Short mmCIF file of C-alpha atoms in Angstrom, two decimals:
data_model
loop_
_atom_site.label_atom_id
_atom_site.label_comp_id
_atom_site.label_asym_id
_atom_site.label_seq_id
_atom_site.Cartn_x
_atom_site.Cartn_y
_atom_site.Cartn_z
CA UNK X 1 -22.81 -33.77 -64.39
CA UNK X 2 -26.47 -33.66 -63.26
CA UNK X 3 -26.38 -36.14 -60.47
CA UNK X 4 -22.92 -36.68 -59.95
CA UNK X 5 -20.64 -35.82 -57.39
CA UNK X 6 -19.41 -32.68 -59.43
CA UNK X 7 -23.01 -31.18 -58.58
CA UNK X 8 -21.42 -30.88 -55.11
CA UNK X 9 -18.56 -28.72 -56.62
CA UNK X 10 -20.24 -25.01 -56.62
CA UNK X 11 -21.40 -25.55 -52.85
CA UNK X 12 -18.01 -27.00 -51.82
CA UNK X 13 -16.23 -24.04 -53.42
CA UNK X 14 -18.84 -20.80 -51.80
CA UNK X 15 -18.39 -22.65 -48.31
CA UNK X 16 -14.48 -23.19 -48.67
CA UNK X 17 -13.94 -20.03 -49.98
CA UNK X 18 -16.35 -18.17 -47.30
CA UNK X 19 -14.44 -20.15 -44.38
CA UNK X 20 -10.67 -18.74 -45.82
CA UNK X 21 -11.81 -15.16 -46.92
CA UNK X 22 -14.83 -14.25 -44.67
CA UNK X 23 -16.24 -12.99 -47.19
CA UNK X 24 -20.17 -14.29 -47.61
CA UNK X 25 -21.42 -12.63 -50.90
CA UNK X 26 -17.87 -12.82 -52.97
CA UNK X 27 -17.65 -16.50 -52.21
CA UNK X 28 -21.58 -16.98 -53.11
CA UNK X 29 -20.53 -15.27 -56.29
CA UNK X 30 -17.52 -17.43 -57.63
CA UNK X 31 -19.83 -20.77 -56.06
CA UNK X 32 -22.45 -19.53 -58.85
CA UNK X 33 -19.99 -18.88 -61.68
CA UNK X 34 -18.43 -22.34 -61.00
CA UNK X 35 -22.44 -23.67 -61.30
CA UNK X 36 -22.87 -21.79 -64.51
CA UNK X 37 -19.73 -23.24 -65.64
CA UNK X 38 -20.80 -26.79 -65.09
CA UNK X 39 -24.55 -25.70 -66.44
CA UNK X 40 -22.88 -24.37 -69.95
CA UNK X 41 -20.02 -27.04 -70.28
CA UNK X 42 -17.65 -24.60 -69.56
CA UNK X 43 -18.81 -22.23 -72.60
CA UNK X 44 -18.71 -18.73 -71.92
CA UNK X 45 -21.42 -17.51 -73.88
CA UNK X 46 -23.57 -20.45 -72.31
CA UNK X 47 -22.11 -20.10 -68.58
CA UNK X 48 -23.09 -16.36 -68.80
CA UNK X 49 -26.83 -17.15 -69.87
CA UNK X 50 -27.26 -19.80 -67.21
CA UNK X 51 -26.88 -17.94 -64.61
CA UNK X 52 -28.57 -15.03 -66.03
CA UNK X 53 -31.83 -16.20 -67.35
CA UNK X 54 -32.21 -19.78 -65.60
CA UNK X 55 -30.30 -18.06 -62.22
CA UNK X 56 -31.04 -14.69 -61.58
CA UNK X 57 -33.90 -13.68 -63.70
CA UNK X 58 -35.44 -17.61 -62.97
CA UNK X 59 -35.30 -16.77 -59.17
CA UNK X 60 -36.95 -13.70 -59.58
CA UNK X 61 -39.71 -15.38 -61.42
CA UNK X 62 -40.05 -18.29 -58.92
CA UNK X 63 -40.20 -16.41 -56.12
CA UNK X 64 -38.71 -13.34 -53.57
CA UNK X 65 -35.18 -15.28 -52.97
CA UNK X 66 -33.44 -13.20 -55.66
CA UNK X 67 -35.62 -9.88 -53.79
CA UNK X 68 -34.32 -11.08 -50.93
CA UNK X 69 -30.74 -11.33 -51.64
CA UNK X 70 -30.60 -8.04 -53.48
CA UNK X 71 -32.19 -6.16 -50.00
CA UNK X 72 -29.60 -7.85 -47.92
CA UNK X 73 -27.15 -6.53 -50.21
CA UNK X 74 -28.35 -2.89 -50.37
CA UNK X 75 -28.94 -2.96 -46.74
CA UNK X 76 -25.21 -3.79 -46.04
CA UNK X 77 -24.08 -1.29 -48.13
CA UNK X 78 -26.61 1.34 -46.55
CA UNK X 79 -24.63 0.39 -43.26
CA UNK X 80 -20.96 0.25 -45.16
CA UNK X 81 -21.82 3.79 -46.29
CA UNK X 82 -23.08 4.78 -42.74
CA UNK X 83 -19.74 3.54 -41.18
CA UNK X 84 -17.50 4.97 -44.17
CA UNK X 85 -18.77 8.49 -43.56
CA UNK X 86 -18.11 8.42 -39.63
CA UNK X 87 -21.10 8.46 -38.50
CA UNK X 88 -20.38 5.32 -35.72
CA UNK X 89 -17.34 7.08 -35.28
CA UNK X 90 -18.78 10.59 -34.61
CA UNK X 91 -21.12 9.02 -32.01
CA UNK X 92 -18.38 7.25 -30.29
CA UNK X 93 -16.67 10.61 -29.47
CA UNK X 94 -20.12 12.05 -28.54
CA UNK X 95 -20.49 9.34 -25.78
CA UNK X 96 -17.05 10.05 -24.66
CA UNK X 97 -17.39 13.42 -24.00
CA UNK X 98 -21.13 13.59 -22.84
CA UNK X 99 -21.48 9.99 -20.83
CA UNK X 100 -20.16 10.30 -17.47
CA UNK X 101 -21.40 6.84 -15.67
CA UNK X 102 -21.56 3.42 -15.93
CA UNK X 103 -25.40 3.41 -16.59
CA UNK X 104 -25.22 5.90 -19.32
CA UNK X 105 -22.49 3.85 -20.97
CA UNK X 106 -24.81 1.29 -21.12
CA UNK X 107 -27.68 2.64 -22.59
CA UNK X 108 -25.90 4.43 -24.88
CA UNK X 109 -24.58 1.17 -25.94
CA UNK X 110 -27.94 -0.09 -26.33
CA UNK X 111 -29.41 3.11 -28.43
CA UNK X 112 -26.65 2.71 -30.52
CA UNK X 113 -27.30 -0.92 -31.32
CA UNK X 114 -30.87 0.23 -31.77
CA UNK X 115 -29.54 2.50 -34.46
CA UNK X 116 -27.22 0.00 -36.46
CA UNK X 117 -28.80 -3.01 -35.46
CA UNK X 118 -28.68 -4.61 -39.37
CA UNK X 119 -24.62 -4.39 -38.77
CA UNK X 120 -23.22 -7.31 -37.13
CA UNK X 121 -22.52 -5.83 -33.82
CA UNK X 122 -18.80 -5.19 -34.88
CA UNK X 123 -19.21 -2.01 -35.25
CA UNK X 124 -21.13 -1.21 -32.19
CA UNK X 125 -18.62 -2.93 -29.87
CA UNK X 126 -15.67 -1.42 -31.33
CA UNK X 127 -16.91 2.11 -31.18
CA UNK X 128 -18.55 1.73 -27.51
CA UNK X 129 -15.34 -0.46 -25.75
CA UNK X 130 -13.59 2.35 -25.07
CA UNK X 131 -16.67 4.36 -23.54
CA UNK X 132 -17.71 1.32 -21.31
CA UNK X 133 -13.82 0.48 -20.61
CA UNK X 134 -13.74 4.02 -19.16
CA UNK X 135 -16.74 3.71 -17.00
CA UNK X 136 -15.38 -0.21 -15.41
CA UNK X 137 -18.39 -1.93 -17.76
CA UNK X 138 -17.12 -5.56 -18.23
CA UNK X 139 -16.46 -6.56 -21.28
CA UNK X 140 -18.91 -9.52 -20.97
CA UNK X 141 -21.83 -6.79 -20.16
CA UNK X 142 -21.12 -4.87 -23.67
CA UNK X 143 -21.59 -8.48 -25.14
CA UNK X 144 -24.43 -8.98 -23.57
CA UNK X 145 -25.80 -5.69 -24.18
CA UNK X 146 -24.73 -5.07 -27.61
CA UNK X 147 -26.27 -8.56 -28.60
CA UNK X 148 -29.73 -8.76 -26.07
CA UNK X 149 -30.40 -5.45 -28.30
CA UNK X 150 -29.47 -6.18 -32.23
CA UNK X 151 -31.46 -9.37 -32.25
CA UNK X 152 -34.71 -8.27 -30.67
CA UNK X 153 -34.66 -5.09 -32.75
CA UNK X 154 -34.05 -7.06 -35.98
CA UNK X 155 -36.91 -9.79 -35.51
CA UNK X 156 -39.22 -6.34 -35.04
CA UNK X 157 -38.35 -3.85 -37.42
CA UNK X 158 -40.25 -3.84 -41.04
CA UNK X 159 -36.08 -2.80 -42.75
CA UNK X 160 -34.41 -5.73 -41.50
CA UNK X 161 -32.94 -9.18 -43.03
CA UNK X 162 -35.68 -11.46 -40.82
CA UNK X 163 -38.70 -8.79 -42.03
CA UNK X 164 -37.78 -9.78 -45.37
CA UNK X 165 -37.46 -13.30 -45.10
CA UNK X 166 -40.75 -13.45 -42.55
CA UNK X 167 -42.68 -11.52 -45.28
CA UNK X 168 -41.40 -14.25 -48.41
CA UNK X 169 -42.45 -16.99 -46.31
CA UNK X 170 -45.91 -15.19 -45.45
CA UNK X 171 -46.46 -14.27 -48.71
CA UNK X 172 -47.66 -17.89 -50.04
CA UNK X 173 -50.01 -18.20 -46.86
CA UNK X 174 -53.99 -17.48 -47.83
CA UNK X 175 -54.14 -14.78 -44.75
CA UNK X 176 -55.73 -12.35 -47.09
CA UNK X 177 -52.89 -9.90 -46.47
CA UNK X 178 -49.38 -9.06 -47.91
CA UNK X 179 -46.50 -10.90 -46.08
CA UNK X 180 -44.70 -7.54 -44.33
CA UNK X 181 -48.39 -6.55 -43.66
CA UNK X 182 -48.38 -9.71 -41.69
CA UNK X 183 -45.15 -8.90 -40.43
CA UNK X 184 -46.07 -5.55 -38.84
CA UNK X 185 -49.31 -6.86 -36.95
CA UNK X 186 -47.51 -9.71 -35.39
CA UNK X 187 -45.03 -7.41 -33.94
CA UNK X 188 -46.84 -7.24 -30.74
CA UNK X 189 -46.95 -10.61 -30.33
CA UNK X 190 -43.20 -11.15 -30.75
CA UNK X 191 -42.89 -11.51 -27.03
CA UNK X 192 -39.30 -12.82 -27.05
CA UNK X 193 -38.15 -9.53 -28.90
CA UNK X 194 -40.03 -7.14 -26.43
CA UNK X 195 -39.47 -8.61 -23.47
CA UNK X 196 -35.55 -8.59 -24.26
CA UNK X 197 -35.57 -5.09 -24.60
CA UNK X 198 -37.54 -3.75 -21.96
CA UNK X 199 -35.17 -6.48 -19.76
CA UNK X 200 -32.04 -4.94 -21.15
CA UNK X 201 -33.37 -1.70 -19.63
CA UNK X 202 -34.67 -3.02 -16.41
CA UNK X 203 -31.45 -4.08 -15.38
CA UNK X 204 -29.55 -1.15 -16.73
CA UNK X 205 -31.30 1.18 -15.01
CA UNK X 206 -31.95 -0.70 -11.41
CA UNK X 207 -28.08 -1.63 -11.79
CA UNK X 208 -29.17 -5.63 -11.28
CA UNK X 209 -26.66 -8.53 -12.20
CA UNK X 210 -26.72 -12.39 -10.84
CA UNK X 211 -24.85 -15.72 -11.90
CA UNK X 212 -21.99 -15.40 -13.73
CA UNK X 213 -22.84 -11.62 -14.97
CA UNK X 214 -22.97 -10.49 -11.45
CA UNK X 215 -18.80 -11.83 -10.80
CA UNK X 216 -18.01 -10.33 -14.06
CA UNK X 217 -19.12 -6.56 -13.09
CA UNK X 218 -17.87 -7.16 -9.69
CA UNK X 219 -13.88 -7.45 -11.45
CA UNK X 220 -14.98 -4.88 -13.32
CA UNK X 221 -15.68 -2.65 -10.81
CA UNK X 222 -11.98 -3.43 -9.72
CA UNK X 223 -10.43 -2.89 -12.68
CA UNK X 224 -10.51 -6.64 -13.96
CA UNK X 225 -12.43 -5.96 -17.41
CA UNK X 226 -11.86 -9.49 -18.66
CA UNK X 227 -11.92 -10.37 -22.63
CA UNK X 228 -13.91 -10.62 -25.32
CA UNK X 229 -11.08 -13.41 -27.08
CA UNK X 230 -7.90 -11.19 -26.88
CA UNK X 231 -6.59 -12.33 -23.99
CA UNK X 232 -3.88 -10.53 -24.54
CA UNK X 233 -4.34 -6.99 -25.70
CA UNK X 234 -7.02 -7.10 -22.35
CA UNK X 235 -3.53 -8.26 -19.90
CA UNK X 236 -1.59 -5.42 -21.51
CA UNK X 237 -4.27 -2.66 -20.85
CA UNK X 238 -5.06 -4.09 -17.24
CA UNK X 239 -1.08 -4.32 -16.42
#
């Protein structure tokens, strides 16, 4: 099979499967035991040494891609276990109860999304719609917000998925120094990152929209929230 078309099989499967399911690591999974299949001729015994010793425990060898994987994992769960427990949900009803304007909505928003910002942004929106919502924050603003915050944070922070994949990439460079070393004393150069976030602020706090931001808090401020793709749970709310 080495080669062939059927080399395309495993690859074919993890993406097919990851489109129907949405499920990233599950799909990965069955795309590796289909590989290990191929790799042992469909022997069990075989299959199951593949993609131990020439799979897992060769990556691991070779480089930090197995490391790599195995932090993503842990730090999804560390979030899963975060969100299981209440604590997004617990904040949420904090900010209901204590925020009482439009720019504390916001930046609660954004020190949320400071907080969770390995999650993917799911969980901040869903929590902080309703506290924005109640304050006339369009819904394009929490986008904005929730978004112009989790990425800059991410590409800065040493426990994130770019930290670790910045620091196996550094690692093989002759800088003298370990790759999250490396990491850390670029932060302040990661001007893209910190400018973000201090601009997030800025115009938070002075209250400053233009373009097509600017028209979007305007309906807002009349009651026009718009949508975030359900057109039409946002008509039903707004009727």
């Amino acid at each position: 099979m080495y080669g062939t078309f059927w080399a395309l099989v495993p690859p074919i499967v993890a993406i097919v499967l990851a489109l129907i399911t949405k499920e990233t690591y599950s799909s990965l999974f069955v795309g590796i035991v289909v590989g290990a299949l191929f790799v042992g001729g469909f022997n069990p015994v075989d299959s199951l040494n593949s993609m131990l010793n020439d799979g897992f425990i060769g990556a691991i060898a070779d480089g930090w891609n197995a490391g790599i994987f195995m932090f993503l994992v842990l730090l999804g769960i560390m979030v899963a276990l975060i969100n299981a427990a209440g604590g997004s949900a617990a904040f949420g009803r904090w900010a209901v109860k204590h925020v009482h304007s439009r720019v504390g909505a916001i930046i609660t928003t954004f020190i949320l999304g400071v907080l969770i910002f390995v999650d993917d942004c799911l969980t901040v929106g869903s929590v902080m719609r309703p506290v924005t919502d109640s304050h006339n924050v369009s819904r394009a603003k929490l986008a904005y917000i929730i978004d112009a915050t989790a990425a800059p944070i991410c590409m800065i922070a040493p426990v994130s998925s770019w930290a670790a994949a910045v620091s196996a990439t550094a690692q093989d460079l002759d800088t003298g120094i370990s790759g999250i070393q490396l990491f850390v004393q670029a932060i302040p150069y990661n001007f893209y990152s910190l400018l973000t976030i201090v601009f997030v602020v800025a115009i938070t706090v002075m209250g400053f929209d233009y373009g097509p931001m600017a028209k979007a808090e305007m309906k807002a401020l009349q009651g026009e929230l718009g949508s975030l793709g359900n057109d039409e749970e946002n008509t039903v709310e707004n009727a």
